[in-house]
Coordinates of N, CA and C in Angstrom, one line a residue:
M668 N 9.4 50.6 -34.1 CA 9.2 50.7 -32.7 C 9.2 52.1 -32.2
E669 N 8.2 52.4 -31.4 CA 8.2 53.8 -30.9 C 8.5 53.8 -29.4
R670 N 9.0 54.9 -28.9 CA 9.2 55.1 -27.5 C 9.0 56.5 -27.1
W671 N 8.7 56.7 -25.8 CA 8.4 58.0 -25.2 C 9.7 58.6 -24.7
L672 N 10.3 59.7 -25.2 CA 11.5 60.2 -24.7 C 11.6 61.7 -25.0
G673 N 12.6 62.3 -24.4 CA 12.9 63.7 -24.6 C 12.4 64.6 -23.5
N674 N 12.7 65.9 -23.6 CA 12.2 66.9 -22.7 C 11.8 68.1 -23.5
P675 N 10.6 68.4 -23.6 CA 9.4 67.7 -23.1 C 9.3 66.3 -23.8
P676 N 8.7 65.3 -23.1 CA 8.6 64.0 -23.7 C 7.7 64.0 -24.9
K677 N 8.1 63.2 -25.9 CA 7.3 63.0 -27.1 C 7.6 61.6 -27.6
W678 N 6.7 61.1 -28.5 CA 6.9 59.8 -29.1 C 8.0 59.9 -30.2
D679 N 8.9 59.0 -30.2 CA 10.1 59.0 -31.1 C 10.2 57.6 -31.7
Y680 N 10.5 57.5 -33.0 CA 10.7 56.3 -33.6 C 12.1 55.7 -33.3
H681 N 12.1 54.5 -32.8 CA 13.3 53.8 -32.5 C 13.5 52.5 -33.3
N682 N 14.4 52.5 -34.3 CA 14.5 51.5 -35.3 C 15.4 50.3 -34.9
G683 N 15.3 49.8 -33.7 CA 16.1 48.7 -33.3 C 15.8 48.3 -31.9
L684 N 16.7 47.5 -31.3 CA 16.6 47.1 -29.9 C 17.9 47.5 -29.2
D685 N 17.7 47.8 -27.9 CA 18.8 48.2 -27.0 C 19.0 47.1 -26.0
Y686 N 20.3 46.7 -25.8 CA 20.6 45.7 -24.9 C 21.7 46.2 -24.0
S687 N 21.6 45.8 -22.7 CA 22.6 46.2 -21.7 C 23.1 44.9 -21.0
E688 N 24.4 44.8 -20.9 CA 25.0 43.6 -20.3 C 26.0 44.1 -19.3
G689 N 26.0 43.6 -18.1 CA 27.1 43.9 -17.1 C 26.8 45.3 -16.4
G690 N 25.6 45.7 -16.4 CA 25.3 47.0 -15.7 C 26.0 48.2 -16.4
Q691 N 26.6 49.0 -15.6 CA 27.2 50.2 -16.2 C 28.7 50.1 -16.5
K692 N 29.1 48.8 -16.8 CA 30.5 48.6 -17.2 C 30.7 48.8 -18.7
T693 N 31.8 49.4 -19.0 CA 32.1 49.6 -20.5 C 33.1 48.6 -21.0
D694 N 33.4 47.5 -20.2 CA 34.3 46.5 -20.6 C 33.7 45.3 -21.2
T695 N 32.3 45.3 -21.4 CA 31.6 44.2 -22.0 C 31.9 44.1 -23.5
E696 N 32.4 43.0 -23.9 CA 32.7 42.9 -25.3 C 31.5 42.6 -26.1
V697 N 31.4 43.1 -27.4 CA 30.2 42.8 -28.2 C 30.7 42.2 -29.5
F698 N 30.0 41.2 -30.0 CA 30.5 40.4 -31.2 C 29.5 40.5 -32.3
A699 N 29.9 40.2 -33.5 CA 29.0 40.2 -34.7 C 27.9 39.2 -34.5
T700 N 26.7 39.6 -35.1 CA 25.5 38.8 -35.0 C 25.4 37.7 -36.0
L701 N 25.9 38.0 -37.2 CA 25.9 37.1 -38.4 C 27.2 37.3 -39.2
P702 N 27.5 36.4 -40.1 CA 28.7 36.6 -40.9 C 28.4 37.7 -41.9
G703 N 29.4 38.4 -42.4 CA 29.3 39.5 -43.4 C 30.5 40.3 -43.6
K704 N 30.4 41.4 -44.2 CA 31.5 42.3 -44.5 C 31.2 43.7 -43.8
V705 N 32.2 44.1 -43.1 CA 32.1 45.4 -42.4 C 32.1 46.5 -43.5
I706 N 31.1 47.4 -43.5 CA 31.1 48.4 -44.6 C 31.3 49.8 -44.0
K707 N 31.1 50.0 -42.7 CA 31.3 51.3 -42.1 C 31.6 51.1 -40.6
T708 N 32.5 52.0 -40.1 CA 32.8 52.0 -38.7 C 33.0 53.4 -38.2
G709 N 32.9 53.7 -37.0 CA 33.1 55.0 -36.4 C 31.9 55.8 -36.1
D710 N 32.0 57.1 -35.8 CA 30.9 57.9 -35.4 C 30.5 58.7 -36.7
T711 N 29.2 58.3 -37.1 CA 28.7 58.9 -38.4 C 27.8 60.1 -38.1
G712 N 27.7 60.6 -36.9 CA 27.0 61.8 -36.6 C 25.5 61.6 -36.6
D713 N 25.0 60.4 -36.6 CA 23.5 60.1 -36.6 C 22.9 59.9 -35.3
G714 N 23.6 60.1 -34.2 CA 23.1 59.9 -32.9 C 23.4 58.6 -32.2
Y715 N 23.9 57.6 -33.0 CA 24.2 56.3 -32.5 C 25.7 56.2 -32.1
G716 N 26.4 57.3 -32.1 CA 27.8 57.3 -31.6 C 28.7 56.4 -32.4
Y717 N 29.7 55.8 -31.8 CA 30.6 54.9 -32.5 C 29.8 53.6 -32.8
K718 N 29.8 53.2 -34.1 CA 29.1 52.0 -34.5 C 29.8 51.3 -35.6
V719 N 29.3 50.0 -35.9 CA 29.8 49.2 -36.9 C 28.6 48.8 -37.8
V720 N 28.7 48.9 -39.1 CA 27.7 48.5 -40.0 C 28.2 47.3 -40.8
T721 N 27.4 46.3 -40.9 CA 27.8 45.0 -41.6 C 26.8 44.7 -42.7
E722 N 27.3 44.4 -43.8 CA 26.5 43.9 -44.9 C 26.5 42.3 -44.9
H723 N 25.3 41.7 -44.7 CA 25.2 40.3 -44.6 C 24.9 39.7 -46.0
T724 N 24.0 40.3 -46.7 CA 23.6 39.9 -48.1 C 23.5 41.2 -48.9
K725 N 23.2 41.1 -50.1 CA 23.0 42.3 -51.0 C 21.9 43.2 -50.4
Y726 N 20.9 42.6 -49.7 CA 19.8 43.4 -49.2 C 19.7 43.5 -47.7
L727 N 20.5 42.8 -46.9 CA 20.4 42.8 -45.5 C 21.7 43.4 -44.8
N728 N 21.5 44.4 -44.1 CA 22.6 45.0 -43.3 C 22.2 45.0 -41.8
S729 N 23.2 45.0 -40.9 CA 22.9 45.2 -39.5 C 23.9 46.3 -39.0
W730 N 23.6 46.9 -38.0 CA 24.5 47.8 -37.3 C 24.3 47.9 -35.8
M731 N 25.4 48.1 -35.1 CA 25.3 48.2 -33.7 C 26.0 49.5 -33.3
G732 N 25.4 50.2 -32.4 CA 25.9 51.5 -32.0 C 26.1 51.7 -30.5
H733 N 26.6 52.9 -30.2 CA 26.9 53.4 -28.9 C 28.1 52.8 -28.2
F734 N 29.0 52.2 -29.1 CA 30.2 51.6 -28.6 C 31.1 52.6 -27.8
A735 N 31.9 52.1 -26.9 CA 32.8 53.0 -26.2 C 33.8 53.6 -27.2
K736 N 34.2 54.9 -27.0 CA 35.1 55.6 -27.9 C 36.4 54.8 -28.0
D737 N 36.9 54.7 -29.3 CA 38.2 54.0 -29.6 C 38.2 52.5 -29.3
S738 N 37.0 51.9 -29.1 CA 37.0 50.4 -28.8 C 36.7 49.5 -30.0
I739 N 36.4 50.1 -31.1 CA 36.1 49.3 -32.3 C 37.4 48.7 -32.8
V740 N 37.4 47.3 -33.0 CA 38.6 46.6 -33.4 C 38.5 46.1 -34.9
V741 N 37.3 46.2 -35.5 CA 37.2 45.7 -36.9 C 37.4 46.9 -37.8
K742 N 37.8 46.6 -39.1 CA 38.0 47.7 -40.1 C 37.1 47.6 -41.2
E743 N 36.8 48.7 -41.9 CA 35.9 48.6 -43.1 C 36.6 47.7 -44.1
G744 N 35.7 46.9 -44.7 CA 36.2 45.9 -45.7 C 36.5 44.5 -45.1
E745 N 36.6 44.4 -43.8 CA 36.9 43.2 -43.1 C 35.7 42.2 -43.2
I746 N 36.0 40.9 -43.5 CA 35.0 39.9 -43.5 C 35.0 39.3 -42.1
V747 N 33.8 39.2 -41.5 CA 33.6 38.8 -40.1 C 32.7 37.5 -40.1
D748 N 32.8 36.8 -39.0 CA 31.8 35.7 -38.7 C 31.1 36.1 -37.4
K749 N 30.2 35.3 -36.9 CA 29.4 35.7 -35.7 C 30.2 35.6 -34.5
N750 N 31.5 35.2 -34.5 CA 32.3 35.2 -33.3 C 33.3 36.3 -33.3
T751 N 33.3 37.2 -34.3 CA 34.2 38.3 -34.4 C 33.9 39.4 -33.4
K752 N 34.9 39.8 -32.6 CA 34.6 40.9 -31.7 C 34.6 42.2 -32.5
Y753 N 33.6 43.0 -32.2 CA 33.4 44.4 -32.8 C 34.1 45.5 -31.9
A754 N 33.6 45.5 -30.6 CA 34.0 46.6 -29.8 C 33.5 46.3 -28.4
T755 N 33.5 47.3 -27.5 CA 32.9 47.2 -26.2 C 31.8 48.1 -26.0
Q756 N 30.8 47.7 -25.1 CA 29.7 48.5 -24.9 C 30.0 49.9 -24.4
G757 N 29.2 50.9 -24.8 CA 29.5 52.3 -24.3 C 28.2 53.1 -24.3
K758 N 28.4 54.4 -24.3 CA 27.2 55.3 -24.3 C 27.5 56.5 -25.1
T759 N 28.2 56.3 -26.3 CA 28.5 57.4 -27.2 C 27.2 57.8 -28.0
G760 N 27.2 59.0 -28.5 CA 26.0 59.4 -29.3 C 24.9 59.9 -28.4
R761 N 23.7 59.8 -28.9 CA 22.5 60.2 -28.1 C 22.1 59.0 -27.3
S762 N 22.6 58.9 -26.1 CA 22.4 57.7 -25.2 C 22.2 58.1 -23.8
S763 N 21.3 57.4 -23.1 CA 21.0 57.7 -21.7 C 21.8 56.8 -20.7
G764 N 22.5 55.8 -21.3 CA 23.3 54.9 -20.4 C 24.1 53.9 -21.3
I765 N 24.9 53.1 -20.6 CA 25.7 52.2 -21.3 C 24.9 51.0 -21.9
H766 N 25.0 50.8 -23.2 CA 24.2 49.7 -23.8 C 24.7 49.6 -25.2
T767 N 24.1 48.6 -26.0 CA 24.4 48.4 -27.4 C 23.1 48.5 -28.1
H768 N 23.0 49.3 -29.2 CA 21.9 49.4 -30.0 C 22.1 48.4 -31.2
L769 N 21.1 47.6 -31.6 CA 21.1 46.7 -32.7 C 20.0 46.9 -33.6
T770 N 20.3 47.1 -34.9 CA 19.3 47.3 -36.0 C 19.6 46.4 -37.1
F771 N 18.6 45.8 -37.7 CA 18.7 45.0 -39.0 C 17.9 45.8 -40.0
E772 N 18.5 46.0 -41.2 CA 17.8 46.8 -42.3 C 17.7 45.9 -43.5
Y773 N 16.5 45.7 -44.1 CA 16.3 45.0 -45.3 C 15.9 46.0 -46.3
T774 N 16.6 46.1 -47.4 CA 16.3 47.0 -48.5 C 15.7 46.3 -49.7
L775 N 14.5 46.7 -50.1 CA 13.9 46.1 -51.3 C 14.3 46.8 -52.5
L776 N 14.4 46.1 -53.6 CA 14.8 46.7 -54.9 C 13.9 47.9 -55.2
G777 N 14.5 49.0 -55.6 CA 13.7 50.1 -56.0 C 13.2 51.0 -54.9
K778 N 13.5 50.6 -53.6 CA 13.0 51.4 -52.5 C 14.1 52.3 -51.9
D779 N 13.7 53.5 -51.5 CA 14.7 54.4 -51.0 C 15.0 54.1 -49.5
K780 N 14.0 53.7 -48.8 CA 14.2 53.5 -47.3 C 14.1 52.0 -47.0
P781 N 15.0 51.6 -46.1 CA 15.0 50.2 -45.7 C 13.9 49.9 -44.7
I782 N 13.6 48.6 -44.6 CA 12.6 48.1 -43.7 C 13.4 47.6 -42.5
Y783 N 13.0 48.0 -41.3 CA 13.7 47.6 -40.1 C 13.1 46.3 -39.6
I784 N 13.9 45.3 -39.2 CA 13.5 44.0 -38.9 C 13.9 43.7 -37.4
D785 N 12.9 43.1 -36.7 CA 13.2 42.7 -35.3 C 14.2 41.5 -35.4
P786 N 15.4 41.6 -34.7 CA 16.4 40.5 -34.7 C 15.8 39.2 -34.4
E787 N 14.8 39.1 -33.5 CA 14.2 37.8 -33.1 C 13.6 37.1 -34.3
L788 N 13.0 37.9 -35.3 CA 12.4 37.4 -36.5 C 13.5 36.7 -37.4
L789 N 14.7 37.2 -37.3 CA 15.8 36.6 -38.1 C 16.4 35.4 -37.4
N790 N 15.9 35.1 -36.2 CA 16.4 34.0 -35.4 C 17.9 34.2 -35.0
V791 N 18.2 35.4 -34.8 CA 19.6 35.7 -34.4 C 19.8 35.4 -32.9
S792 N 20.8 34.7 -32.6 CA 21.1 34.4 -31.2 C 21.7 35.6 -30.6
L793 N 21.0 36.3 -29.7 CA 21.6 37.5 -29.1 C 22.8 37.1 -28.2
K794 N 22.9 35.9 -27.8 CA 24.1 35.5 -27.0 C 25.3 35.5 -27.9
A795 N 25.1 35.3 -29.2 CA 26.3 35.4 -30.1 C 26.8 36.8 -30.2
T796 N 26.0 37.8 -29.8 CA 26.5 39.2 -29.8 C 27.3 39.5 -28.5
G797 N 27.2 38.6 -27.5 CA 27.8 38.8 -26.2 C 26.9 39.5 -25.3
I798 N 25.6 39.7 -25.7 CA 24.6 40.4 -24.9 C 23.4 39.4 -24.8
S799 N 22.9 39.3 -23.6 CA 21.8 38.4 -23.3 C 20.5 39.1 -23.4
A800 N 19.5 38.4 -23.9 CA 18.1 39.0 -24.1 C 17.5 39.4 -22.8
K801 N 17.9 38.8 -21.7 CA 17.3 39.2 -20.4 C 17.6 40.6 -20.0
N802 N 18.6 41.2 -20.7 CA 19.0 42.5 -20.4 C 18.5 43.5 -21.4
F803 N 17.4 43.2 -22.1 CA 16.7 44.1 -23.1 C 16.3 45.3 -22.3
M804 N 16.6 46.5 -22.9 CA 16.2 47.7 -22.2 C 14.8 48.2 -22.7

């Protein structure tokens, strides 16, 4: 997905979807999208601020970013289900406002770069994340 941003504006690749729930409130809780194992948490310096990366299968990972600082409640190695709370919405990293960024990555055997998948194609209930689709940014 591409979007127009920056100063001066330019086209930028955006590998996921951004959701906002509750306006500019940082107390909105965000939950896991699918069952899996948490493989990374925290600020990894990639522009998505505080985030959680979850491995769902050998080839499918998801991650959510821009969580409020110090709000992540899951730990690396933890097994989660779709009702597990991850954190609260925030605007950490390269962000223009309070929201949650959601990305699904599918890695094919022998490929260096993952393929990014629209969550709707996976039939993921966005309500399960605590974020409603009507608030898609």
